[in-house]
Coordinates of C-alpha atoms in Angstrom, one line a residue:
M19 CA 73.7 12.8 38.6
L20 CA 74.0 13.4 42.3
V21 CA 76.3 11.8 43.2
A22 CA 80.6 11.4 41.6
A23 CA 80.7 9.1 39.0
P24 CA 83.8 7.3 40.4
F25 CA 81.1 6.1 43.2
V26 CA 77.8 5.2 41.2
A27 CA 79.6 3.5 38.6
S28 CA 81.0 0.9 41.2
M29 CA 80.4 -2.2 42.1
S30 CA 82.0 -3.7 45.4
S31 CA 82.7 -7.0 45.7
V32 CA 82.0 -7.5 48.8
A33 CA 78.9 -9.8 48.8
H34 CA 77.4 -12.7 50.6
A35 CA 79.0 -16.1 50.4
D36 CA 76.4 -17.3 48.7
A37 CA 76.0 -15.5 45.1
R38 CA 73.9 -17.7 43.1
D39 CA 71.8 -14.9 42.1
A40 CA 74.5 -12.5 41.8
A41 CA 74.2 -11.9 37.5
A42 CA 71.2 -11.4 37.8
A43 CA 71.5 -9.1 40.8
D44 CA 74.4 -7.9 38.0
V45 CA 72.1 -7.5 35.1
L46 CA 69.5 -5.5 37.2
F47 CA 72.3 -3.2 38.9
R48 CA 73.1 -1.8 35.0
D49 CA 69.2 -2.1 34.4
G50 CA 69.3 -0.1 36.4
R51 CA 73.0 2.5 35.9
A52 CA 70.8 2.8 32.4
R53 CA 68.5 4.3 32.9
M54 CA 69.3 6.6 36.3
E55 CA 72.0 7.8 33.1
A56 CA 68.4 8.2 30.6
G57 CA 66.7 10.4 33.7
D58 CA 64.5 7.8 34.6
V59 CA 64.4 7.4 38.2
A60 CA 61.0 6.3 39.4
H61 CA 62.2 2.6 37.2
A62 CA 65.6 3.2 37.9
C63 CA 65.3 2.5 42.0
P64 CA 63.6 -0.1 41.9
K65 CA 65.9 -2.1 39.8
F66 CA 68.8 -0.7 42.1
A67 CA 66.1 -2.3 45.1
E68 CA 66.1 -6.1 43.9
S69 CA 69.6 -6.4 42.7
L70 CA 70.4 -5.8 45.9
R71 CA 68.3 -8.1 47.7
L72 CA 69.2 -10.4 45.1
D73 CA 73.5 -9.6 46.2
F74 CA 74.0 -7.3 48.6
A75 CA 76.7 -5.0 47.9
P76 CA 77.2 -1.5 49.2
G77 CA 77.7 -0.2 46.0
T78 CA 74.2 -0.6 44.8
L79 CA 73.4 0.4 48.1
L80 CA 75.0 3.7 47.3
N81 CA 73.8 3.8 44.4
L82 CA 69.6 3.1 45.5
A83 CA 70.3 6.0 48.0
A84 CA 71.6 8.3 45.3
C85 CA 68.5 7.1 43.4
E86 CA 65.9 7.8 46.4
E87 CA 67.3 11.2 47.1
Q88 CA 66.6 12.2 43.9
L89 CA 63.0 10.4 43.1
G90 CA 62.4 12.8 46.4
Q91 CA 62.3 9.7 49.1
L92 CA 64.6 11.3 52.0
A93 CA 63.8 8.8 54.8
S94 CA 64.5 6.8 52.1
A95 CA 67.7 8.0 50.7
W96 CA 69.1 9.4 55.2
Q97 CA 68.3 5.8 55.6
H98 CA 70.3 4.0 53.4
F99 CA 73.3 6.6 53.2
V100 CA 73.5 5.9 57.1
Q101 CA 73.3 2.5 57.0
L102 CA 76.4 2.7 54.8
S103 CA 78.7 4.5 56.7
E104 CA 78.0 1.8 59.0
Q105 CA 78.8 -1.2 57.7
L106 CA 82.2 0.4 55.3
P107 CA 85.4 0.4 56.6
T108 CA 86.7 4.1 57.8
T109 CA 89.2 3.3 54.6
D110 CA 87.3 3.1 52.3
E111 CA 86.2 6.8 50.4
R112 CA 82.4 5.8 50.0
R113 CA 82.3 6.4 53.5
A114 CA 82.9 9.6 54.1
Y115 CA 80.1 10.4 50.6
A116 CA 77.4 8.5 52.5
L117 CA 78.1 10.2 55.8
E118 CA 78.2 13.5 54.1
R119 CA 75.0 13.0 52.4
A120 CA 73.5 11.7 55.4
S121 CA 74.2 14.3 57.1
K122 CA 72.7 17.2 54.1
L123 CA 69.7 15.2 54.5
E124 CA 68.6 14.9 58.1
G125 CA 67.6 17.6 58.2
R126 CA 65.6 17.6 55.5
V127 CA 63.8 14.6 56.0
P128 CA 60.1 14.4 57.7
R129 CA 58.8 12.8 61.0
L130 CA 55.3 11.6 62.2
A131 CA 54.2 11.4 65.1
I132 CA 51.3 9.1 64.9
T133 CA 48.8 8.0 69.1
I134 CA 46.2 6.3 69.4
A135 CA 44.3 6.1 73.0
H136 CA 42.1 4.5 74.0
A137 CA 42.9 0.9 71.9
P138 CA 40.9 -2.2 71.8
A139 CA 42.4 -5.0 72.4
G140 CA 44.1 -6.6 69.1
T141 CA 44.2 -3.2 68.2
T142 CA 46.4 -2.7 64.5
L143 CA 48.3 0.1 63.2
T144 CA 49.9 0.3 60.0
N145 CA 50.6 3.4 57.9
D146 CA 51.7 2.7 54.2
D147 CA 50.9 -0.7 54.9
V148 CA 53.9 -0.7 57.3
V149 CA 52.6 -2.1 61.0
L150 CA 53.5 0.0 63.5
P151 CA 55.0 -1.4 66.9
A152 CA 53.4 0.0 70.4
A153 CA 56.7 1.5 71.1
S154 CA 57.1 3.5 67.5
L155 CA 53.7 5.0 68.6
G156 CA 55.2 8.7 69.8
E157 CA 57.8 9.4 68.7
P158 CA 58.4 11.6 65.5
L159 CA 59.9 8.8 63.2
P160 CA 61.2 9.7 60.2
V161 CA 58.9 9.5 56.3
N162 CA 59.5 10.4 52.9
P163 CA 57.2 13.6 51.9
G164 CA 53.9 13.2 50.6
D165 CA 51.3 11.5 51.6
H166 CA 51.1 9.0 54.5
H167 CA 47.7 6.5 54.8
V168 CA 47.7 5.4 58.4
V169 CA 44.9 2.6 59.6
V170 CA 43.9 1.5 62.4
A171 CA 41.9 -1.9 62.9
A172 CA 40.3 -3.4 66.3
P173 CA 38.3 -6.4 66.2
G174 CA 34.6 -5.6 66.2
R175 CA 34.6 -2.5 64.6
A176 CA 34.7 -1.4 61.2
E177 CA 38.6 0.1 59.8
A178 CA 39.1 3.4 60.0
R179 CA 41.4 5.2 57.9
F180 CA 43.8 8.9 57.9
T181 CA 46.1 10.5 54.9
I182 CA 48.6 12.8 56.1
N183 CA 50.4 14.8 54.3
L184 CA 53.3 15.9 55.3
R185 CA 56.7 18.5 53.2
E186 CA 60.5 18.1 53.2
G187 CA 61.5 19.1 57.1
E188 CA 58.1 18.7 58.5
R189 CA 57.7 18.3 61.8
R190 CA 53.3 16.9 62.7
S191 CA 51.6 15.0 64.9
L192 CA 48.4 13.2 64.1
S193 CA 46.3 11.0 67.0
V194 CA 43.7 8.0 66.1
V195 CA 41.1 6.6 67.1
A196 CA 39.9 3.1 66.5
G197 CA 35.9 2.7 63.7
E198 CA 33.1 2.3 65.4
V199 CA 31.6 -0.7 66.6
T200 CA 30.1 -2.5 64.1
A201 CA 26.7 -4.2 63.5
A202 CA 27.9 -8.4 63.7
E203 CA 29.9 -6.9 66.8
I204 CA 26.6 -4.9 68.5
D205 CA 24.8 -8.2 68.0
R206 CA 27.8 -10.1 69.3
R207 CA 28.2 -7.9 72.3
A208 CA 24.2 -8.4 72.3
H209 CA 24.4 -12.7 72.3
A210 CA 26.9 -12.2 75.2
E211 CA 25.1 -10.2 77.5
R212 CA 21.7 -12.5 76.7
R213 CA 24.3 -15.4 77.6
R214 CA 25.9 -14.3 81.0
M215 CA 22.2 -13.2 82.0
V216 CA 21.0 -16.6 81.5
G217 CA 24.3 -17.8 83.6
W218 CA 23.4 -15.4 86.5
V219 CA 19.9 -17.0 86.5
V220 CA 20.9 -20.3 85.8
G221 CA 23.7 -20.2 88.6
G222 CA 21.6 -18.2 91.1
A223 CA 19.5 -20.9 90.3
G224 CA 21.2 -23.6 91.2
V225 CA 22.6 -21.4 94.3
L226 CA 18.9 -21.8 96.6
S227 CA 18.8 -25.2 94.8
L228 CA 21.7 -25.5 97.4
A229 CA 21.0 -24.1 99.7
T230 CA 17.4 -26.0 100.0
G231 CA 19.2 -29.1 99.7
T232 CA 21.5 -28.3 102.7
Y233 CA 18.8 -27.2 105.1
F234 CA 16.6 -30.8 104.1
G235 CA 20.1 -32.6 104.3
V236 CA 20.2 -30.8 108.0
R237 CA 16.8 -32.2 109.0
A238 CA 16.4 -34.9 107.6
L239 CA 19.6 -35.4 110.2
N240 CA 18.0 -34.5 112.4
E241 CA 14.6 -36.8 112.5
R242 CA 17.5 -40.0 112.0
S243 CA 18.4 -39.0 115.1
R244 CA 15.3 -38.2 116.8
S245 CA 13.4 -42.2 114.9
D246 CA 17.1 -43.5 115.8
A247 CA 16.5 -42.5 120.1
L248 CA 12.4 -43.7 119.4
C249 CA 13.2 -46.9 117.2
G250 CA 14.7 -49.8 117.7
A251 CA 16.0 -53.1 116.7
T252 CA 12.2 -54.4 116.7
G253 CA 10.3 -51.6 115.5
C254 CA 9.7 -48.1 117.0
R255 CA 7.8 -47.2 120.9
D256 CA 5.1 -44.7 119.2
A257 CA 3.8 -43.4 116.7
A258 CA 6.4 -39.9 117.2
G259 CA 8.8 -42.6 117.1
V260 CA 7.4 -43.3 112.6
S261 CA 6.9 -39.7 112.2
A262 CA 10.7 -38.9 112.7
Y263 CA 11.7 -42.6 110.6
D264 CA 9.3 -41.9 107.7
D265 CA 10.1 -37.9 108.0
A266 CA 14.1 -38.5 107.7
K267 CA 13.4 -40.6 104.9
T268 CA 11.5 -37.5 103.3
F269 CA 13.5 -34.6 104.0
S270 CA 16.7 -37.4 103.4
R271 CA 15.5 -38.1 99.6
V272 CA 14.2 -34.0 99.4
A273 CA 17.7 -33.5 100.2
D274 CA 19.8 -35.4 97.3
V275 CA 17.8 -34.0 94.4
T276 CA 17.6 -30.5 95.3
L277 CA 21.3 -30.8 95.6
A278 CA 21.6 -32.6 92.9
V279 CA 19.7 -30.2 90.7
G280 CA 21.7 -27.4 93.1
L281 CA 25.1 -28.7 91.7
V282 CA 23.9 -29.2 88.2
A283 CA 22.5 -25.7 87.8
A284 CA 25.1 -24.0 89.4
A285 CA 27.9 -25.7 86.9
V286 CA 25.9 -24.5 84.3
G287 CA 25.7 -21.4 85.0
G288 CA 29.4 -21.1 86.4
Y289 CA 30.3 -22.5 82.2
L290 CA 27.6 -19.2 80.8
I291 CA 29.1 -16.9 83.0
L292 CA 32.7 -17.8 81.8
S293 CA 32.7 -19.2 78.8
S294 CA 30.2 -16.0 77.6
P295 CA 32.7 -13.5 75.3
S296 CA 33.5 -10.3 77.0
T297 CA 31.3 -7.2 75.7
A298 CA 33.5 -4.5 77.0
D299 CA 37.1 -3.0 75.1
E300 CA 39.9 -3.5 76.3
S301 CA 43.0 -1.5 76.9
P302 CA 45.9 -3.6 74.7
Q303 CA 49.2 -4.8 76.7
P304 CA 52.1 -3.4 75.7
Q305 CA 54.6 -5.1 72.9
R306 CA 58.0 -5.2 72.8
A307 CA 59.1 -3.6 69.9
A308 CA 61.9 -1.8 68.0
I309 CA 62.0 -0.1 65.3
R310 CA 64.9 -1.1 63.4
I311 CA 66.3 -0.4 59.1
T312 CA 66.8 -2.5 57.1
P313 CA 68.6 -2.5 52.9
F314 CA 64.9 -1.8 51.7
G315 CA 63.7 1.4 54.8
I316 CA 62.0 1.2 57.6
G317 CA 61.1 -2.2 59.0
G318 CA 59.9 -3.3 63.4
T319 CA 60.2 -6.2 65.4
W320 CA 58.4 -7.3 67.9

């Protein structure tokens, strides 16, 4: 056993106010202790972890840390010894023991720093199924010895998987990249480009139509001004007045039609351009994130 008998066998009386699962937790704890004494460490640790979840007690946490250390899960054991030392009062003899174990384990714990460059927006990184917040990237985080599986998932890209093995006390860095663009994403981008191109064509036609409508509108006003000068209430004085009057009406109708068509085309073109999905990868925005130690390992908030 890794822990002195008086410490391992103790179950703290400190528990949450809601202790409706205390009985189940006690059964699991005793089962875990029996398995530890029989040398079945692999099955003892999950018993302690579940007991701790049902009814937190420092004694259970101490047994879990000792079990994890014996199983070779050094980072988990170190984190739990640290947590225990922070929660126990200075008068509790287990606190000194937890501090001692944490100090001895710290140098043995492997550290892994993971970085990623040019990540598309929405990229998610996981290490052994635990999501890595942005603030943790590049930081040498404690991990257990053995293989670690890092997965990079990004919208429109295939998952990229990386495996790295760390030995006791080893410090390593791992640089990862997003996977290849998928065929579906290539089709989506091509469709978006075609949609955007149609938008520019239609929008350009709309601008040209607006310019044409403006031109004929000005011509209509000029011809109307001429007809007003040459025509009165009783009619036009000559053929020039009649021509100016007819031209003013014609130019006005053309202006109305072309301005209306231009407005519609410009609106449609603008909609097609602005509503087209992005076709370029974007760098992810930094997240507000933090690493925290929980009774069951490393966690994150973001």
